[in-house]
mmCIF file of C-alpha atoms in Angstrom:
data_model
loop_
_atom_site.group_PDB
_atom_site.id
_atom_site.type_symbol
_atom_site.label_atom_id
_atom_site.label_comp_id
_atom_site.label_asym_id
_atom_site.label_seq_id
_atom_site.Cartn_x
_atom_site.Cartn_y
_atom_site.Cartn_z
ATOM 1 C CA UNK W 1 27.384 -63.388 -6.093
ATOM 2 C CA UNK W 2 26.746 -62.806 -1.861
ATOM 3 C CA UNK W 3 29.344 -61.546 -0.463
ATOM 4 C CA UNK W 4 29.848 -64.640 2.066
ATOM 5 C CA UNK W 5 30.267 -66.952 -1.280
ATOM 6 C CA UNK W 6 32.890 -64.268 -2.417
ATOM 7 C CA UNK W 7 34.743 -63.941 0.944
ATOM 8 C CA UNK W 8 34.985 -68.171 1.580
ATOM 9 C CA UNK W 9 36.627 -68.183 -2.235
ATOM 10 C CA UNK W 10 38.590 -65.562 -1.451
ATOM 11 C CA UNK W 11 39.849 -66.848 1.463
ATOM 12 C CA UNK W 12 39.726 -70.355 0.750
ATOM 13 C CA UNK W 13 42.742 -69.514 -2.078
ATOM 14 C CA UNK W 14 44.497 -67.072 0.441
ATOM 15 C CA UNK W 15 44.875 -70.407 3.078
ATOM 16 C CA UNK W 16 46.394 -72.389 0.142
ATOM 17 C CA UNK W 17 48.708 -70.287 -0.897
ATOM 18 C CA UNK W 18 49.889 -69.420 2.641
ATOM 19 C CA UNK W 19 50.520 -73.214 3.268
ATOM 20 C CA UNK W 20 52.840 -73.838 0.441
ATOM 21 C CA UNK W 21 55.023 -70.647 1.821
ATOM 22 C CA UNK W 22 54.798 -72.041 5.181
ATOM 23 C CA UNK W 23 56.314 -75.511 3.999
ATOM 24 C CA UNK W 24 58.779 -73.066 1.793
ATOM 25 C CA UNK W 25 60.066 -71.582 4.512
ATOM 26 C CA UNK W 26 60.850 -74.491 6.894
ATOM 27 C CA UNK W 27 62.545 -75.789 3.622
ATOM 28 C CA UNK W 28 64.720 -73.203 3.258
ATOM 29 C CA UNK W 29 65.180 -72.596 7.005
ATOM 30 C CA UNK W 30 66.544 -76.136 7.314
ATOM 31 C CA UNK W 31 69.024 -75.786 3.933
ATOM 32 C CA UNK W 32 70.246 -72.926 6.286
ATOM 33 C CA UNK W 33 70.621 -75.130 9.237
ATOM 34 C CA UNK W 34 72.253 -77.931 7.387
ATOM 35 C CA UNK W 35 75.171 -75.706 6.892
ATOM 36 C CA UNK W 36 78.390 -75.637 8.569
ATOM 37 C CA UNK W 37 79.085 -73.824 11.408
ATOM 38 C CA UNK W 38 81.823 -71.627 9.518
ATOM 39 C CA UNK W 39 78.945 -70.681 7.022
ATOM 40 C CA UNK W 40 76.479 -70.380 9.545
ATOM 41 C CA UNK W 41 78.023 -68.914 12.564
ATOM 42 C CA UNK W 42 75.201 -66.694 13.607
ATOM 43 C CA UNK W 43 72.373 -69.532 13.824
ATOM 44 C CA UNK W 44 69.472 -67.082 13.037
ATOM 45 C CA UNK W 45 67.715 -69.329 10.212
ATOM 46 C CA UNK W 46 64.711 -70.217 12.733
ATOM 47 C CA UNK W 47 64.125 -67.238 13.897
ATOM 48 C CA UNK W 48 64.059 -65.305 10.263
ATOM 49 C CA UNK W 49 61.686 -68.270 9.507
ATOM 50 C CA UNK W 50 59.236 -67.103 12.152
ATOM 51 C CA UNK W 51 59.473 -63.243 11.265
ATOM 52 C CA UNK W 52 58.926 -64.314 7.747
ATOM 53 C CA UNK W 53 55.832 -65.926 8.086
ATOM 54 C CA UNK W 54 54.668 -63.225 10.381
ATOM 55 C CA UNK W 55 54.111 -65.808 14.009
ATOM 56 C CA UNK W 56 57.806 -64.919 15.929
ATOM 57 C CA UNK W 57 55.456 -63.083 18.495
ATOM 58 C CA UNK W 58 53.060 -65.549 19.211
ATOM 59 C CA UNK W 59 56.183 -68.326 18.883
ATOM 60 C CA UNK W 60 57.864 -66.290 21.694
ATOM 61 C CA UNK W 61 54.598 -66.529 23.994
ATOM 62 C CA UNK W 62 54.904 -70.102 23.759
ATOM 63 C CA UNK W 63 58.676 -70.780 23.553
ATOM 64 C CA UNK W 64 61.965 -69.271 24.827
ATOM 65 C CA UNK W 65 64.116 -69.986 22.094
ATOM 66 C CA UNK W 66 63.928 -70.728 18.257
ATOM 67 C CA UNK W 67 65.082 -73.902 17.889
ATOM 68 C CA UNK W 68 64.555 -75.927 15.166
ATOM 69 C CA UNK W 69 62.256 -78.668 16.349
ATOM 70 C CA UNK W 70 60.207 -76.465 18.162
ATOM 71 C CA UNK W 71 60.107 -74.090 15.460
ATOM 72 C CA UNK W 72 58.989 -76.671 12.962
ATOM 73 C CA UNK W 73 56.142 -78.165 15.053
ATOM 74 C CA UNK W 74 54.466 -74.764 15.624
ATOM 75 C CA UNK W 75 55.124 -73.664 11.834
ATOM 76 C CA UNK W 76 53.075 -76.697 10.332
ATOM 77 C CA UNK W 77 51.095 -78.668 13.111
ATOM 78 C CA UNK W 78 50.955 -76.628 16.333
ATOM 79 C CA UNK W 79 46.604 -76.180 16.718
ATOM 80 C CA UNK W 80 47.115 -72.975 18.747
ATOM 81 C CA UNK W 81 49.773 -71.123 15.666
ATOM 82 C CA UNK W 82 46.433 -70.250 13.666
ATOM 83 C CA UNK W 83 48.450 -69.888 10.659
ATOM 84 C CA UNK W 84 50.384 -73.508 11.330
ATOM 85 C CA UNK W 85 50.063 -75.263 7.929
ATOM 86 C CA UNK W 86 47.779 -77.556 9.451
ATOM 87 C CA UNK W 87 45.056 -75.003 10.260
ATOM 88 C CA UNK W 88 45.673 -72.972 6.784
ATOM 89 C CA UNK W 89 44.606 -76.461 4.888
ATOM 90 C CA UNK W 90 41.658 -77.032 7.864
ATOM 91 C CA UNK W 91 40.288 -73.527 7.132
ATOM 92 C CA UNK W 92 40.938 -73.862 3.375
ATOM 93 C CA UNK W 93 38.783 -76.736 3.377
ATOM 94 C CA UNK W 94 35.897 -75.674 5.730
ATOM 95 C CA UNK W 95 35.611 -72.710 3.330
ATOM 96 C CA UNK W 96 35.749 -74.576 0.071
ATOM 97 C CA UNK W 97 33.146 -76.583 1.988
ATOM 98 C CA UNK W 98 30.707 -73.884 2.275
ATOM 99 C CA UNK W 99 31.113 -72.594 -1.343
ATOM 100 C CA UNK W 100 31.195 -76.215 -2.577
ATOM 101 C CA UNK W 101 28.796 -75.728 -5.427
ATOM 102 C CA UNK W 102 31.159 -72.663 -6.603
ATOM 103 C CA UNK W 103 34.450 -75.046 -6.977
ATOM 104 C CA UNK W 104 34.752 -77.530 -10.007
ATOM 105 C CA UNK W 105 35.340 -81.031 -8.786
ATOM 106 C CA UNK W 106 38.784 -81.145 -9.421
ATOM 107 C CA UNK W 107 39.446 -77.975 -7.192
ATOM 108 C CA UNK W 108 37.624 -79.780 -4.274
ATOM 109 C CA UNK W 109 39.081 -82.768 -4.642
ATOM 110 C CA UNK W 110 42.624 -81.001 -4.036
ATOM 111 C CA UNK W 111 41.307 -79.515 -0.852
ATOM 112 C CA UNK W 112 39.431 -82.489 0.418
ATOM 113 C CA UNK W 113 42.374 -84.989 -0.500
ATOM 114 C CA UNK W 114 44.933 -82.731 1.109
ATOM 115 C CA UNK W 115 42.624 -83.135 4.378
ATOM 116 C CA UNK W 116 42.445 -86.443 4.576
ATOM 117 C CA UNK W 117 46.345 -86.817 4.069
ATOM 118 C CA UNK W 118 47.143 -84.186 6.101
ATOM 119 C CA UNK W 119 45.453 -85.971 8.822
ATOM 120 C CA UNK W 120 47.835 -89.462 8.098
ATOM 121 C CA UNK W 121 50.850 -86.797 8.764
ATOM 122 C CA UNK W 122 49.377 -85.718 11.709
ATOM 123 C CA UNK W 123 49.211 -88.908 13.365
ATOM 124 C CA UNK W 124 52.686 -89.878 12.288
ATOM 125 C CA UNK W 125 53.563 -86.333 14.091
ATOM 126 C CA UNK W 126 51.481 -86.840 17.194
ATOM 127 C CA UNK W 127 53.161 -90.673 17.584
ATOM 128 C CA UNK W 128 56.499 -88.850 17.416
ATOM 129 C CA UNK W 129 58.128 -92.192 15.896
ATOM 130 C CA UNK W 130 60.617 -91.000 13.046
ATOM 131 C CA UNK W 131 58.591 -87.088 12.655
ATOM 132 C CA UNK W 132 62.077 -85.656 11.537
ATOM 133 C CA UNK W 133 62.343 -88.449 8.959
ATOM 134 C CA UNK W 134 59.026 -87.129 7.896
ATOM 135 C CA UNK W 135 59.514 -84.295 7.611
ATOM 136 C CA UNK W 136 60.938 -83.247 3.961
ATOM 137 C CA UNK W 137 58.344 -85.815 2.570
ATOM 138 C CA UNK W 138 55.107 -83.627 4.746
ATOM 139 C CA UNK W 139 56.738 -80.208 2.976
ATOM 140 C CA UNK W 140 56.946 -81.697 -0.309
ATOM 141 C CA UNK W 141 53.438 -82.403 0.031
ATOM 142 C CA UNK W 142 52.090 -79.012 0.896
ATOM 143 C CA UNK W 143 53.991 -77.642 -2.242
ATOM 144 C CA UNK W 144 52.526 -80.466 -4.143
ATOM 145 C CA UNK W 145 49.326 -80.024 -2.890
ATOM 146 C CA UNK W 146 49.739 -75.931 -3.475
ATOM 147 C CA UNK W 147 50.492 -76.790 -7.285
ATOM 148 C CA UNK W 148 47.189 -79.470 -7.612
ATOM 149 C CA UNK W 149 44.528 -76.766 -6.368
ATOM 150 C CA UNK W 150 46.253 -73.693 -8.297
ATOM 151 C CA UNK W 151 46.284 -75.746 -11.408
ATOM 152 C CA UNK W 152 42.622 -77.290 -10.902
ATOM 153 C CA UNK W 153 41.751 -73.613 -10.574
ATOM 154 C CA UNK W 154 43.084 -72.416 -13.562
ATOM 155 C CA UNK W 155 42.503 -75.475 -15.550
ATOM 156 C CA UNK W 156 39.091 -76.002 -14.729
ATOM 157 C CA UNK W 157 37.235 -72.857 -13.484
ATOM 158 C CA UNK W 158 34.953 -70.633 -15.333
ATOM 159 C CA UNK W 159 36.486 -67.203 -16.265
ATOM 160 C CA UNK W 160 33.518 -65.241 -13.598
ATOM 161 C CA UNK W 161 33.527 -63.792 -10.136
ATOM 162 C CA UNK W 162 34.355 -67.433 -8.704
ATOM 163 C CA UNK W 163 37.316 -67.195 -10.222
ATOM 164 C CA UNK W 164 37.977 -63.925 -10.004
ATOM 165 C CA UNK W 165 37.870 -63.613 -6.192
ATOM 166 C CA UNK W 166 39.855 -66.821 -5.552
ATOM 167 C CA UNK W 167 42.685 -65.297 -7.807
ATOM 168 C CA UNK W 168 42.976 -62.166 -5.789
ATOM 169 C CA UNK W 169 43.471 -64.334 -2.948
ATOM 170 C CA UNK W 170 46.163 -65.912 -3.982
ATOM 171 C CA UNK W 171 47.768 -62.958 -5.343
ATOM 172 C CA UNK W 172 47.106 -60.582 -2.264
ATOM 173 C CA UNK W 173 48.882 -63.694 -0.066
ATOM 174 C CA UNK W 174 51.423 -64.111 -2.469
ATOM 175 C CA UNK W 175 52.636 -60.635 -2.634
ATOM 176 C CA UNK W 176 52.516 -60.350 1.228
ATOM 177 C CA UNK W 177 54.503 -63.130 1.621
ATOM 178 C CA UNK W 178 57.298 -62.432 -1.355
ATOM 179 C CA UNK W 179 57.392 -59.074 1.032
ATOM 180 C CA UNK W 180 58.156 -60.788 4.388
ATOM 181 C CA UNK W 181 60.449 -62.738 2.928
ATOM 182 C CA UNK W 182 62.901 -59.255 1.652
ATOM 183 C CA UNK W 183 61.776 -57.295 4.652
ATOM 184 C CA UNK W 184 63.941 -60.114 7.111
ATOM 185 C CA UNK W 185 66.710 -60.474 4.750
ATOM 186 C CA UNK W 186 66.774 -56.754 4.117
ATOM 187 C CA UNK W 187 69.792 -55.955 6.193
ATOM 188 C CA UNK W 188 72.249 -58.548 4.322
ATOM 189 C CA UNK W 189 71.643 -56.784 1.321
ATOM 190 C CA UNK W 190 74.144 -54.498 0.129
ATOM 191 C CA UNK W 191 74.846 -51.444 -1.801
ATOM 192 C CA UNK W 192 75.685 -52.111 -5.048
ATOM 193 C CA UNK W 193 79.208 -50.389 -4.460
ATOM 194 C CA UNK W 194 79.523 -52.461 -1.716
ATOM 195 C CA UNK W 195 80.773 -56.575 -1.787
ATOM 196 C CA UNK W 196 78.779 -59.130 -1.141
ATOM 197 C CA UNK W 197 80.127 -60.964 2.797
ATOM 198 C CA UNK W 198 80.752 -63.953 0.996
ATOM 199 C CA UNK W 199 79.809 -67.749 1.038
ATOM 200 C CA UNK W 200 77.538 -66.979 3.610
ATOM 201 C CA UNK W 201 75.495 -64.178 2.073
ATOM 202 C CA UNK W 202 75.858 -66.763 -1.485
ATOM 203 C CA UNK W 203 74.173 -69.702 0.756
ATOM 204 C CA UNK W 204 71.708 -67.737 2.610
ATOM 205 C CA UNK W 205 70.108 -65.600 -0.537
ATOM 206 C CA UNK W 206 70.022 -69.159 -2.628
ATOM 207 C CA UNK W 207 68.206 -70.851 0.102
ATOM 208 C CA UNK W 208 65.795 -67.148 -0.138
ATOM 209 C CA UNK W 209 65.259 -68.265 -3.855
ATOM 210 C CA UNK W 210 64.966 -71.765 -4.023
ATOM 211 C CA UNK W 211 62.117 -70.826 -0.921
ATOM 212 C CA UNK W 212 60.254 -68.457 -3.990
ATOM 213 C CA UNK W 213 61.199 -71.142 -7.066
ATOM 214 C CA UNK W 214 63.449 -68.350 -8.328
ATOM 215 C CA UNK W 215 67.202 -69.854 -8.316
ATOM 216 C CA UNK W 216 66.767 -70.551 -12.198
ATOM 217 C CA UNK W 217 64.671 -67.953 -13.281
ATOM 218 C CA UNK W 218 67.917 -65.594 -11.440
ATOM 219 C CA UNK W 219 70.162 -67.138 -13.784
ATOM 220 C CA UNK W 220 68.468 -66.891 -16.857
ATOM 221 C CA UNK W 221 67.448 -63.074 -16.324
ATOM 222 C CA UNK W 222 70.732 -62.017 -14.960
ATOM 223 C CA UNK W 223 73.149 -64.679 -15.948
ATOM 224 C CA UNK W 224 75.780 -64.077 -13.127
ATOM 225 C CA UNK W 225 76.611 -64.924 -9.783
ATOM 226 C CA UNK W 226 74.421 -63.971 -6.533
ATOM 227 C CA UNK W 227 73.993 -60.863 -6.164
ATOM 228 C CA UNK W 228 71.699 -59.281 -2.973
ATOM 229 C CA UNK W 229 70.402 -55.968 -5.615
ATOM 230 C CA UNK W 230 69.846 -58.209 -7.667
ATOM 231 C CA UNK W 231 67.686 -60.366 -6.120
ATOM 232 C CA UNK W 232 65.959 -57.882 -4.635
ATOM 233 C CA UNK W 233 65.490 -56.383 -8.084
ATOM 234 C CA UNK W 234 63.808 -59.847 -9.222
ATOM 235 C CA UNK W 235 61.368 -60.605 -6.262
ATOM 236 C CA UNK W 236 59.999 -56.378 -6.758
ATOM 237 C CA UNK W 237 60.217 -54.899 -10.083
ATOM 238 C CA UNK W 238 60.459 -57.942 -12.804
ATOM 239 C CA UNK W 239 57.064 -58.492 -14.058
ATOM 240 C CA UNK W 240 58.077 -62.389 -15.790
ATOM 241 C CA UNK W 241 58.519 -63.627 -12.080
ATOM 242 C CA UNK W 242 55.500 -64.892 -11.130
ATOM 243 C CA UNK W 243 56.197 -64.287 -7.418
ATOM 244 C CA UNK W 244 57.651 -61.112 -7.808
ATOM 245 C CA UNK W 245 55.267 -57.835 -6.165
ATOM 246 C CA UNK W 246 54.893 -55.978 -9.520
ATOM 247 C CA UNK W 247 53.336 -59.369 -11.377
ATOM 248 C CA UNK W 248 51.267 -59.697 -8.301
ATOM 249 C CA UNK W 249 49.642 -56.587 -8.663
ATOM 250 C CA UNK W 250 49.588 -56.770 -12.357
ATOM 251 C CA UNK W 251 47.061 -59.913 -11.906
ATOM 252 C CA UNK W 252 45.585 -58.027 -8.729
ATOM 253 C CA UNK W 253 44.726 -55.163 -10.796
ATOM 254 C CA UNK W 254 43.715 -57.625 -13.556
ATOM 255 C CA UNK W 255 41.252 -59.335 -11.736
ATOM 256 C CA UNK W 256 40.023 -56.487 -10.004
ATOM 257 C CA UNK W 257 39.058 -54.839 -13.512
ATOM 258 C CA UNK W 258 37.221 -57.976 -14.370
ATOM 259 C CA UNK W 259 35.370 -57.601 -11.750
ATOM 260 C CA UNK W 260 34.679 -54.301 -12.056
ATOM 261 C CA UNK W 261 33.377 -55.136 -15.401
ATOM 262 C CA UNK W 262 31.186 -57.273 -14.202
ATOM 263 C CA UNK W 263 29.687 -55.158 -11.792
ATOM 264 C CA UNK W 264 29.311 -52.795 -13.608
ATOM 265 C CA UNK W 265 31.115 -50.144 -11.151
ATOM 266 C CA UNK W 266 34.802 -49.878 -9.930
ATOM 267 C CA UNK W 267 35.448 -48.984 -6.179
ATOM 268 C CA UNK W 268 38.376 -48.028 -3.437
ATOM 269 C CA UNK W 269 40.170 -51.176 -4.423
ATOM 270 C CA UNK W 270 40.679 -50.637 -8.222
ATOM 271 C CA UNK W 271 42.338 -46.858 -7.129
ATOM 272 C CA UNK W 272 44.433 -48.753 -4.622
ATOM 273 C CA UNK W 273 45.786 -51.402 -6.961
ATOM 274 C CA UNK W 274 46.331 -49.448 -9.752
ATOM 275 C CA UNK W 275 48.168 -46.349 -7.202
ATOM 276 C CA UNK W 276 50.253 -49.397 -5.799
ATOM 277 C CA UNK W 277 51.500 -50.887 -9.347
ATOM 278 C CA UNK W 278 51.965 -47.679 -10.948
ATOM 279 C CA UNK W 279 54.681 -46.942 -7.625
ATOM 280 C CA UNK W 280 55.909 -50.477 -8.513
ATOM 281 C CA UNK W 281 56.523 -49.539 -12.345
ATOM 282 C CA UNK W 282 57.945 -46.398 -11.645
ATOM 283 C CA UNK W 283 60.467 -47.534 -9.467
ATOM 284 C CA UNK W 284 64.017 -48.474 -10.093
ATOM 285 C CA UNK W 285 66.103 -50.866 -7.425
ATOM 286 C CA UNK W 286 68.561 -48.311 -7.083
ATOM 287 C CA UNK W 287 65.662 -45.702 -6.150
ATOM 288 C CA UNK W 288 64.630 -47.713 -3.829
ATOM 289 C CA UNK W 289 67.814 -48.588 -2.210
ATOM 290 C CA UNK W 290 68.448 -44.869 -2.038
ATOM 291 C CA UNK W 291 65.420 -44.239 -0.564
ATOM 292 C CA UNK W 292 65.423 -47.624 1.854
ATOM 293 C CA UNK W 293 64.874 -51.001 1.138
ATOM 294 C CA UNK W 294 63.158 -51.498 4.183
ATOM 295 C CA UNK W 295 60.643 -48.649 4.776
ATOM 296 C CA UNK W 296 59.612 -49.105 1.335
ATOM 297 C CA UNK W 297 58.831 -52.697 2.500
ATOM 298 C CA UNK W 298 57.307 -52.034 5.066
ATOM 299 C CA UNK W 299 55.454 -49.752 3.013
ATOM 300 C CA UNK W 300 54.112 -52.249 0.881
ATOM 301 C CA UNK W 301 53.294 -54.657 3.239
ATOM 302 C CA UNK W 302 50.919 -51.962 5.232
ATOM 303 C CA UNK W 303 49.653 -50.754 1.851
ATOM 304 C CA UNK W 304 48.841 -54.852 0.464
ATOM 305 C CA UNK W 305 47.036 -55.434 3.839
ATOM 306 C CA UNK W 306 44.920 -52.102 3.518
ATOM 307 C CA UNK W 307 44.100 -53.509 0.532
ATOM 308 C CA UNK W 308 42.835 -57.060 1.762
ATOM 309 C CA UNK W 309 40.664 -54.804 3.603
ATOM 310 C CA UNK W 310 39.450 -52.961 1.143
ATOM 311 C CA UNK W 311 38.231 -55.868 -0.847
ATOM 312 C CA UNK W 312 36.822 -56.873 2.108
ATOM 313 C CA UNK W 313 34.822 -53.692 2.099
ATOM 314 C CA UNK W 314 34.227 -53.571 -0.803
ATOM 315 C CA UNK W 315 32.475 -56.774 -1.865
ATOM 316 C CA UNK W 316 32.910 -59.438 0.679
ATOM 317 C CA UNK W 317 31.122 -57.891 3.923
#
């Protein structure tokens, strides 16, 4: 496969998945917001929603404050945000465009389709009649739209390089983004020895799962209340949570070795994966909290983009 095919596939599936945590986090940003002011004294939902998705920086450039209109317009139409949910489905599509023989019809469809309606919501946004309204229906969308192109990729895409690559892309985002999510809520979470603040730590880490789909997988796995370790347990080291680091780097490593296989050679980014998962296995949430939540976040994060560019190295360039 060329490298340039590999790298539009790649990133085609990273842009996609980015979206659908974009729209995630305004959703759980404005459950936050919603609250009453006894629950939500503090008022720091908008701005964990721009450290979480990695823009508070260039936000900050453009705006004094995080507000919450403000904050929504750059996170999903704002032209000069380049990861705005608008421009993650515009460059999704012009790279599914230029690998458009690679996708299965049903995969471009998704992308194409989502184009075309994003641009209806974008009109209703730049007309400024009702936007708010609009709102809940634009994020349900993106997560809708998410859901179409994942399963058109795994429904209908042969099990070779095409594939391959456009997995690790969304796996690579997805772990990145599970990540930022932990590394801004690190400092509510407690000590195990330690009790939980109260309604407000219950309402802030169930508007942190319902952002990563997790609410009922928590209950089923640990089948009591909210708990901040616990969580934090789920969304690292449990392997049956699909958005959880260790099952992200089980498929990373998984699709790696395929294509390793069919290469016929393994690389920097197979020794990377496999050195990253193997920390992941090994570790226990109480190591971790021992050693620091945070740094070993941070950690992670810096490790999972080193290996983006590996990849890169490696077989897209």
């Amino acid at each position: 496969m060329l490298s340039r095919t590999a790298d539009s596939l790649f990133w085609m599936a990273r842009y996609m998945e980015r979206a659908e945590f974009l729209a995630r986090t305004v959703e759980a940003a404005q459950r936050l917001s919603a609250l009453p002011t006894a629950y939500n004294e503090h008022g720091t939902e908008w701005e964990s929603a721009l450290e979480s998705s990695g823009v508070s920086d260039a936000y900050h450039l453009k705006y004094e404050n995080a507000e919450a209109d403000s904050v929504i317009d750059f996170l999903t139409f704002d032209a000069s945000n380049p990861s705005s949910i608008r421009n993650c489905i515009e460059s999704a599509r012009t790279n599914g465009r230029a690998v458009r023989t690679a996708l299965t019809a049903e995969m471009w469809d998704a992308i194409n389709g989502a184009w075309l309606e994003l641009k209806k919501f974008e009109d209703s946004h730049k007309s400024g009649s009702d936007w708010r309204e609009e709102v809940p229906r634009f994020l349900d969308f993106v997560k809708q739209t998410s859901l179409l192109f994942d399963g058109s990729m795994i429904r209908t895409m042969l099990r070779d390089p095409s594939f391959w690559f456009s997995r690790l892309g969304v796996f690579v985002e997805r772990a990145d983004n599970t990540a930022r999510i932990l590394d801004v809520k690190y400092h509510v979470l407690l000590p195990e020895t330690e009790s939980v603040g109260g309604s407000l730590d219950y309402f802030q880490w169930a508007a942190i799962l319902r952002a990563v789909s997790a609410l009922t997988a928590y209950h089923w796995i640990y089948r009591e209340s909210i708990k901040p370790w616990l969580i934090a347990d789920l969304l690292i080291l449990r392997s049956e949570m699909p958005r959880s680091l260790l099952s992200c780097y089980e498929n990373i490593v998984g699709c790696l070795d395929s294509l390793a296989k069919a290469y016929g050679r393994q690389g920097g980014a197979q020794r990377a994966a496999r050195k990253t998962m193997a920390q992941l296995e090994n570790a226990s949430i109480g190591g971790l909290f021992q050693s620091g939540l945070h740094e070993f976040i941070t950690t992670f994060i810096d490790d999972n983009n080193r290996l983006g560019v590996s990849i890169s190295e490696q077989y897209l360039v």
